[in-house]
Each structure stands twice: as C-alpha cells, then as structure tokens.
C-alpha cells in the first residue's frame, strides 16, 4: 500500500486535475506505483531478524520458528533463510542439509508429542501463500482438530498407467538412475569386482 499523507494525496489530486480527463487515470496509476512498497516476504523478514520470532532452531541456511497461530502446541515452521520458492528448487546439498534439520526437529516433536505431520506445500494451489518454501511440522494429539485429509476417487487402470508414464517421464534424469544392487553371492562376481 502507498504510504502517503492526506496533504500529499491532495497535492497529487490537484496535479491530476490539471491534466486532460483521458490522461488522468493512467497518470494517477503511474504516480501511485512509485509509492507502492513491494510486498515483503515474511519468511525473508524473519531470516533477517526484521520481525520477532520464537526460534527453536537456526543454522547458516535454515531457521525454524514456532507458528504464531499454531494448529497444535509445538507447530513449527522450518524454512530456508534465502528466498527459495519450492522444495524442488533446492540444490542437492541443500536437500541433504534440510533433511537433516527436518529429522532433528521431528525427533524433538516426536519425543514431546508422540505424533507429527511433516507438510510441504508448494505452488499456487497448495495453500502456500508466500512462495517461500516452508515445512510445517505439526505435532498431533488424539482427537485434535487438525485436518490433513483428502477424498479418494477410484481411478481407472488406464488412467493410472497414463499418469504413471507422465510422472516417470517428468522425473529429472539423474534421479532415475538406480544404483545396481550388488550381487548377494559374495564368492561370485561381487567378490571379483569389489573385493581383493
Ligand atoms: Zn522469502
């Protein structure tokens, strides 16, 4: 939102009124756009210590804070300090270090609360409002009112096969590589190949 005083607004309006009517609207928009403050990402602001948080974890790349509107006690938000939009946008080494942090936090929550959902929501239809990768760790209690649910619809086998092909095709190449399992027979080819 533009942050202007009443007097400044009046000045702008007076100037606009001097213009031909057809130009007024576009000129007003142009002027106002100079005063618009870019909407700042709250997770970036938290990373930069520009808004107060209740921190439970921090390292060079990640931070975890308590959700200020928790769905259950212990509801924790874990996020990268730099503005990364989705989990799949992380580079491999970041995935590795993030996984370790998830494990640490989940371990703590499991000790304290015995049950936990770990939720990643990416993309415009996922419920992620700020396009900054966030992992929600939600401790669960018996008969709490957290809803993580979906309705299943019976799929046709052909549809499953089609989607199967689509997903397999879409998986990035390096992730498709499956390490060949070493032969179980230690006296056979495995021994010749791997052991002295
Ligand atoms: Zn951000």
mmCIF file of C-alpha atoms and ligand atoms in Angstrom:
data_model
loop_
_atom_site.group_PDB
_atom_site.id
_atom_site.type_symbol
_atom_site.label_atom_id
_atom_site.label_comp_id
_atom_site.label_asym_id
_atom_site.label_seq_id
_atom_site.Cartn_x
_atom_site.Cartn_y
_atom_site.Cartn_z
ATOM 1 C CA UNK A 1 0.000 0.000 0.000
ATOM 2 C CA UNK A 2 1.111 3.527 -0.707
ATOM 3 C CA UNK A 3 2.243 5.338 2.391
ATOM 4 C CA UNK A 4 1.190 8.941 1.772
ATOM 5 C CA UNK A 5 -0.158 11.696 3.975
ATOM 6 C CA UNK A 6 -3.500 13.374 3.334
ATOM 7 C CA UNK A 7 -1.668 16.502 2.159
ATOM 8 C CA UNK A 8 0.483 14.547 -0.303
ATOM 9 C CA UNK A 9 -2.611 12.814 -1.679
ATOM 10 C CA UNK A 10 -4.279 16.201 -2.099
ATOM 11 C CA UNK A 11 -1.263 17.563 -3.951
ATOM 12 C CA UNK A 12 -1.297 14.606 -6.322
ATOM 13 C CA UNK A 13 -5.039 15.008 -6.874
ATOM 14 C CA UNK A 14 -4.627 18.713 -7.660
ATOM 15 C CA UNK A 15 -1.939 17.948 -10.206
ATOM 16 C CA UNK A 16 -4.066 15.209 -11.771
ATOM 17 C CA UNK A 17 -6.968 17.633 -12.133
ATOM 18 C CA UNK A 18 -4.825 19.865 -14.341
ATOM 19 C CA UNK A 19 -4.492 17.061 -16.893
ATOM 20 C CA UNK A 20 -6.895 16.254 -19.719
ATOM 21 C CA UNK A 21 -9.534 13.848 -18.433
ATOM 22 C CA UNK A 22 -8.405 10.982 -20.657
ATOM 23 C CA UNK A 23 -4.914 11.020 -19.184
ATOM 24 C CA UNK A 24 -5.864 11.273 -15.539
ATOM 25 C CA UNK A 25 -6.378 7.649 -14.670
ATOM 26 C CA UNK A 26 -3.163 6.360 -16.209
ATOM 27 C CA UNK A 27 -1.105 9.228 -14.790
ATOM 28 C CA UNK A 28 -2.535 8.625 -11.311
ATOM 29 C CA UNK A 29 -1.640 4.931 -11.537
ATOM 30 C CA UNK A 30 1.855 5.823 -12.678
ATOM 31 C CA UNK A 31 2.406 8.237 -9.798
ATOM 32 C CA UNK A 32 0.951 5.889 -7.190
ATOM 33 C CA UNK A 33 3.109 2.989 -8.384
ATOM 34 C CA UNK A 34 6.190 4.971 -7.326
ATOM 35 C CA UNK A 35 4.942 4.971 -3.754
ATOM 36 C CA UNK A 36 3.882 1.332 -3.608
ATOM 37 C CA UNK A 37 6.017 -0.619 -1.198
ATOM 38 C CA UNK A 38 6.973 -4.017 -2.547
ATOM 39 C CA UNK A 39 5.186 -6.706 -0.586
ATOM 40 C CA UNK A 40 7.853 -8.236 1.568
ATOM 41 C CA UNK A 41 8.085 -11.925 2.220
ATOM 42 C CA UNK A 42 7.548 -12.556 5.956
ATOM 43 C CA UNK A 43 9.954 -15.515 5.906
ATOM 44 C CA UNK A 44 12.720 -13.365 4.444
ATOM 45 C CA UNK A 45 11.977 -10.748 7.095
ATOM 46 C CA UNK A 46 12.192 -13.390 9.827
ATOM 47 C CA UNK A 47 15.511 -14.630 8.395
ATOM 48 C CA UNK A 48 16.860 -11.094 8.561
ATOM 49 C CA UNK A 49 15.616 -10.678 12.141
ATOM 50 C CA UNK A 50 13.364 -7.858 11.000
ATOM 51 C CA UNK A 51 10.308 -9.308 12.700
ATOM 52 C CA UNK A 52 10.279 -11.012 16.090
ATOM 53 C CA UNK A 53 10.098 -14.809 16.168
ATOM 54 C CA UNK A 54 10.136 -17.601 18.697
ATOM 55 C CA UNK A 55 13.072 -19.522 17.305
ATOM 56 C CA UNK A 56 13.625 -23.192 18.024
ATOM 57 C CA UNK A 57 16.421 -23.863 15.521
ATOM 58 C CA UNK A 58 18.876 -21.905 13.414
ATOM 59 C CA UNK A 59 21.986 -22.659 11.350
ATOM 60 C CA UNK A 60 23.702 -20.903 8.444
ATOM 61 C CA UNK A 61 20.987 -21.861 5.936
ATOM 62 C CA UNK A 62 17.787 -22.674 7.796
ATOM 63 C CA UNK A 63 15.617 -21.332 10.561
ATOM 64 C CA UNK A 64 12.719 -22.851 12.484
ATOM 65 C CA UNK A 65 10.245 -20.812 14.479
ATOM 66 C CA UNK A 66 7.029 -21.507 16.333
ATOM 67 C CA UNK A 67 3.896 -20.767 14.278
ATOM 68 C CA UNK A 68 2.182 -17.771 15.905
ATOM 69 C CA UNK A 69 -1.212 -19.286 15.128
ATOM 70 C CA UNK A 70 -0.425 -22.910 15.956
ATOM 71 C CA UNK A 71 -2.831 -25.641 14.953
ATOM 72 C CA UNK A 72 -1.496 -27.559 17.977
ATOM 73 C CA UNK A 73 1.156 -26.738 20.592
ATOM 74 C CA UNK A 74 4.610 -27.194 19.074
ATOM 75 C CA UNK A 75 3.518 -26.302 15.498
ATOM 76 C CA UNK A 76 6.848 -25.349 13.922
ATOM 77 C CA UNK A 77 7.740 -23.636 10.644
ATOM 78 C CA UNK A 78 11.069 -24.553 9.099
ATOM 79 C CA UNK A 79 12.337 -22.542 6.126
ATOM 80 C CA UNK A 80 15.489 -21.696 4.183
ATOM 81 C CA UNK A 81 16.955 -18.299 5.055
ATOM 82 C CA UNK A 82 17.228 -17.342 1.412
ATOM 83 C CA UNK A 83 14.106 -16.902 -0.673
ATOM 84 C CA UNK A 84 13.631 -20.285 -2.335
ATOM 85 C CA UNK A 85 10.149 -20.898 -3.661
ATOM 86 C CA UNK A 86 9.757 -24.662 -3.674
ATOM 87 C CA UNK A 87 11.342 -27.834 -2.372
ATOM 88 C CA UNK A 88 12.228 -28.891 -5.916
ATOM 89 C CA UNK A 89 14.132 -25.625 -6.424
ATOM 90 C CA UNK A 90 16.672 -26.661 -3.782
ATOM 91 C CA UNK A 91 20.043 -27.906 -4.963
ATOM 92 C CA UNK A 92 21.079 -31.406 -3.872
ATOM 93 C CA UNK A 93 23.327 -30.291 -0.998
ATOM 94 C CA UNK A 94 20.516 -28.083 0.337
ATOM 95 C CA UNK A 95 18.091 -31.011 0.198
ATOM 96 C CA UNK A 96 20.575 -33.010 2.202
ATOM 97 C CA UNK A 97 21.065 -30.409 4.904
ATOM 98 C CA UNK A 98 17.341 -29.616 5.034
ATOM 99 C CA UNK A 99 16.518 -33.302 5.503
ATOM 100 C CA UNK A 100 18.887 -33.422 8.457
ATOM 101 C CA UNK A 101 17.179 -30.439 10.071
ATOM 102 C CA UNK A 102 13.727 -31.954 9.470
ATOM 103 C CA UNK A 103 14.925 -35.097 11.193
ATOM 104 C CA UNK A 104 16.270 -33.157 14.191
ATOM 105 C CA UNK A 105 13.056 -31.204 14.650
ATOM 106 C CA UNK A 106 10.783 -34.170 14.039
ATOM 107 C CA UNK A 107 12.756 -36.162 16.583
ATOM 108 C CA UNK A 108 12.192 -33.454 19.192
ATOM 109 C CA UNK A 109 8.485 -33.208 18.415
ATOM 110 C CA UNK A 110 8.063 -36.999 18.447
ATOM 111 C CA UNK A 111 9.683 -37.145 21.894
ATOM 112 C CA UNK A 112 7.409 -34.403 23.187
ATOM 113 C CA UNK A 113 4.137 -35.124 21.404
ATOM 114 C CA UNK A 114 4.397 -38.721 20.108
ATOM 115 C CA UNK A 115 2.844 -37.925 16.678
ATOM 116 C CA UNK A 116 3.683 -35.416 13.968
ATOM 117 C CA UNK A 117 2.741 -34.452 10.393
ATOM 118 C CA UNK A 118 5.502 -33.016 8.233
ATOM 119 C CA UNK A 119 3.921 -30.972 5.461
ATOM 120 C CA UNK A 120 5.466 -29.273 2.453
ATOM 121 C CA UNK A 121 3.127 -27.116 0.382
ATOM 122 C CA UNK A 122 4.451 -25.840 -2.949
ATOM 123 C CA UNK A 123 2.730 -23.957 -5.731
ATOM 124 C CA UNK A 124 -0.299 -21.714 -6.061
ATOM 125 C CA UNK A 125 -2.954 -24.338 -5.260
ATOM 126 C CA UNK A 126 -1.177 -25.877 -2.277
ATOM 127 C CA UNK A 127 -2.112 -23.338 0.345
ATOM 128 C CA UNK A 128 1.353 -21.763 0.455
ATOM 129 C CA UNK A 129 0.636 -18.033 0.473
ATOM 130 C CA UNK A 130 4.125 -16.562 0.361
ATOM 131 C CA UNK A 131 6.045 -18.603 -2.232
ATOM 132 C CA UNK A 132 8.838 -19.160 0.268
ATOM 133 C CA UNK A 133 9.487 -22.844 0.901
ATOM 134 C CA UNK A 134 8.120 -23.717 4.328
ATOM 135 C CA UNK A 135 7.976 -27.040 6.072
ATOM 136 C CA UNK A 136 5.174 -27.256 8.601
ATOM 137 C CA UNK A 137 5.867 -29.687 11.422
ATOM 138 C CA UNK A 138 2.590 -30.238 13.203
ATOM 139 C CA UNK A 139 2.531 -32.305 16.385
ATOM 140 C CA UNK A 140 -0.676 -34.326 16.586
ATOM 141 C CA UNK A 141 -2.875 -35.147 19.509
ATOM 142 C CA UNK A 142 -5.663 -37.632 19.858
ATOM 143 C CA UNK A 143 -8.900 -36.066 18.647
ATOM 144 C CA UNK A 144 -7.314 -32.710 17.780
ATOM 145 C CA UNK A 145 -8.986 -30.612 15.111
ATOM 146 C CA UNK A 146 -6.143 -30.565 12.606
ATOM 147 C CA UNK A 147 -7.452 -31.633 9.203
ATOM 148 C CA UNK A 148 -4.975 -33.145 6.745
ATOM 149 C CA UNK A 149 -7.275 -35.146 4.589
ATOM 150 C CA UNK A 150 -8.324 -35.810 1.027
ATOM 151 C CA UNK A 151 -11.135 -37.622 -0.688
ATOM 152 C CA UNK A 152 -10.073 -40.548 -2.864
ATOM 153 C CA UNK A 153 -11.846 -41.296 -6.149
ATOM 154 C CA UNK A 154 -11.483 -44.737 -7.701
ATOM 155 C CA UNK A 155 -9.198 -44.479 -10.733
ATOM 156 C CA UNK A 156 -9.428 -46.443 -13.973
ATOM 157 C CA UNK A 157 -6.422 -48.662 -14.592
ATOM 158 C CA UNK A 158 -5.709 -46.916 -17.922
ATOM 159 C CA UNK A 159 -5.663 -43.539 -16.220
ATOM 160 C CA UNK A 160 -3.227 -44.831 -13.610
ATOM 161 C CA UNK A 161 -0.962 -46.183 -16.357
ATOM 162 C CA UNK A 162 -1.070 -42.863 -18.222
ATOM 163 C CA UNK A 163 -0.203 -40.875 -15.087
ATOM 164 C CA UNK A 164 2.494 -43.414 -14.237
ATOM 165 C CA UNK A 165 4.148 -42.777 -17.622
ATOM 166 C CA UNK A 166 3.787 -38.995 -17.278
ATOM 167 C CA UNK A 167 5.450 -38.960 -13.871
ATOM 168 C CA UNK A 168 8.243 -41.329 -14.853
ATOM 169 C CA UNK A 169 8.958 -39.130 -17.880
ATOM 170 C CA UNK A 170 8.921 -35.968 -15.754
ATOM 171 C CA UNK A 171 11.386 -37.218 -13.129
ATOM 172 C CA UNK A 172 14.702 -35.463 -13.742
ATOM 173 C CA UNK A 173 17.203 -37.825 -15.385
ATOM 174 C CA UNK A 174 19.739 -38.009 -12.564
ATOM 175 C CA UNK A 175 17.067 -39.130 -10.134
ATOM 176 C CA UNK A 176 16.037 -42.023 -12.399
ATOM 177 C CA UNK A 177 19.418 -43.657 -12.047
ATOM 178 C CA UNK A 178 19.055 -46.574 -9.702
ATOM 179 C CA UNK A 179 22.214 -47.979 -8.208
ATOM 180 C CA UNK A 180 22.526 -51.623 -9.283
ATOM 181 C CA UNK A 181 22.289 -53.831 -6.244
ATOM 182 C CA UNK A 182 25.497 -55.731 -5.662
ATOM 183 C CA UNK A 183 25.006 -59.455 -6.168
ATOM 184 C CA UNK A 184 24.284 -61.251 -2.932
ATOM 185 C CA UNK A 185 26.762 -64.024 -3.779
ATOM 186 C CA UNK A 186 29.973 -62.809 -2.135
ATOM 187 C CA UNK A 187 32.026 -65.570 -3.670
ATOM 188 C CA UNK A 188 30.911 -64.793 -7.230
ATOM 189 C CA UNK A 189 31.114 -61.708 -9.416
ATOM 190 C CA UNK A 190 30.747 -59.323 -6.486
ATOM 191 C CA UNK A 191 33.892 -60.627 -4.829
ATOM 192 C CA UNK A 192 35.834 -60.401 -8.096
ATOM 193 C CA UNK A 193 34.591 -56.881 -8.742
ATOM 194 C CA UNK A 194 34.686 -55.267 -5.333
ATOM 195 C CA UNK A 195 36.944 -57.275 -3.036
ATOM 196 C CA UNK A 196 40.598 -58.135 -3.201
HETATM 197 ZN ZN1 LIG B 1 11.076 -15.073 1.240
#
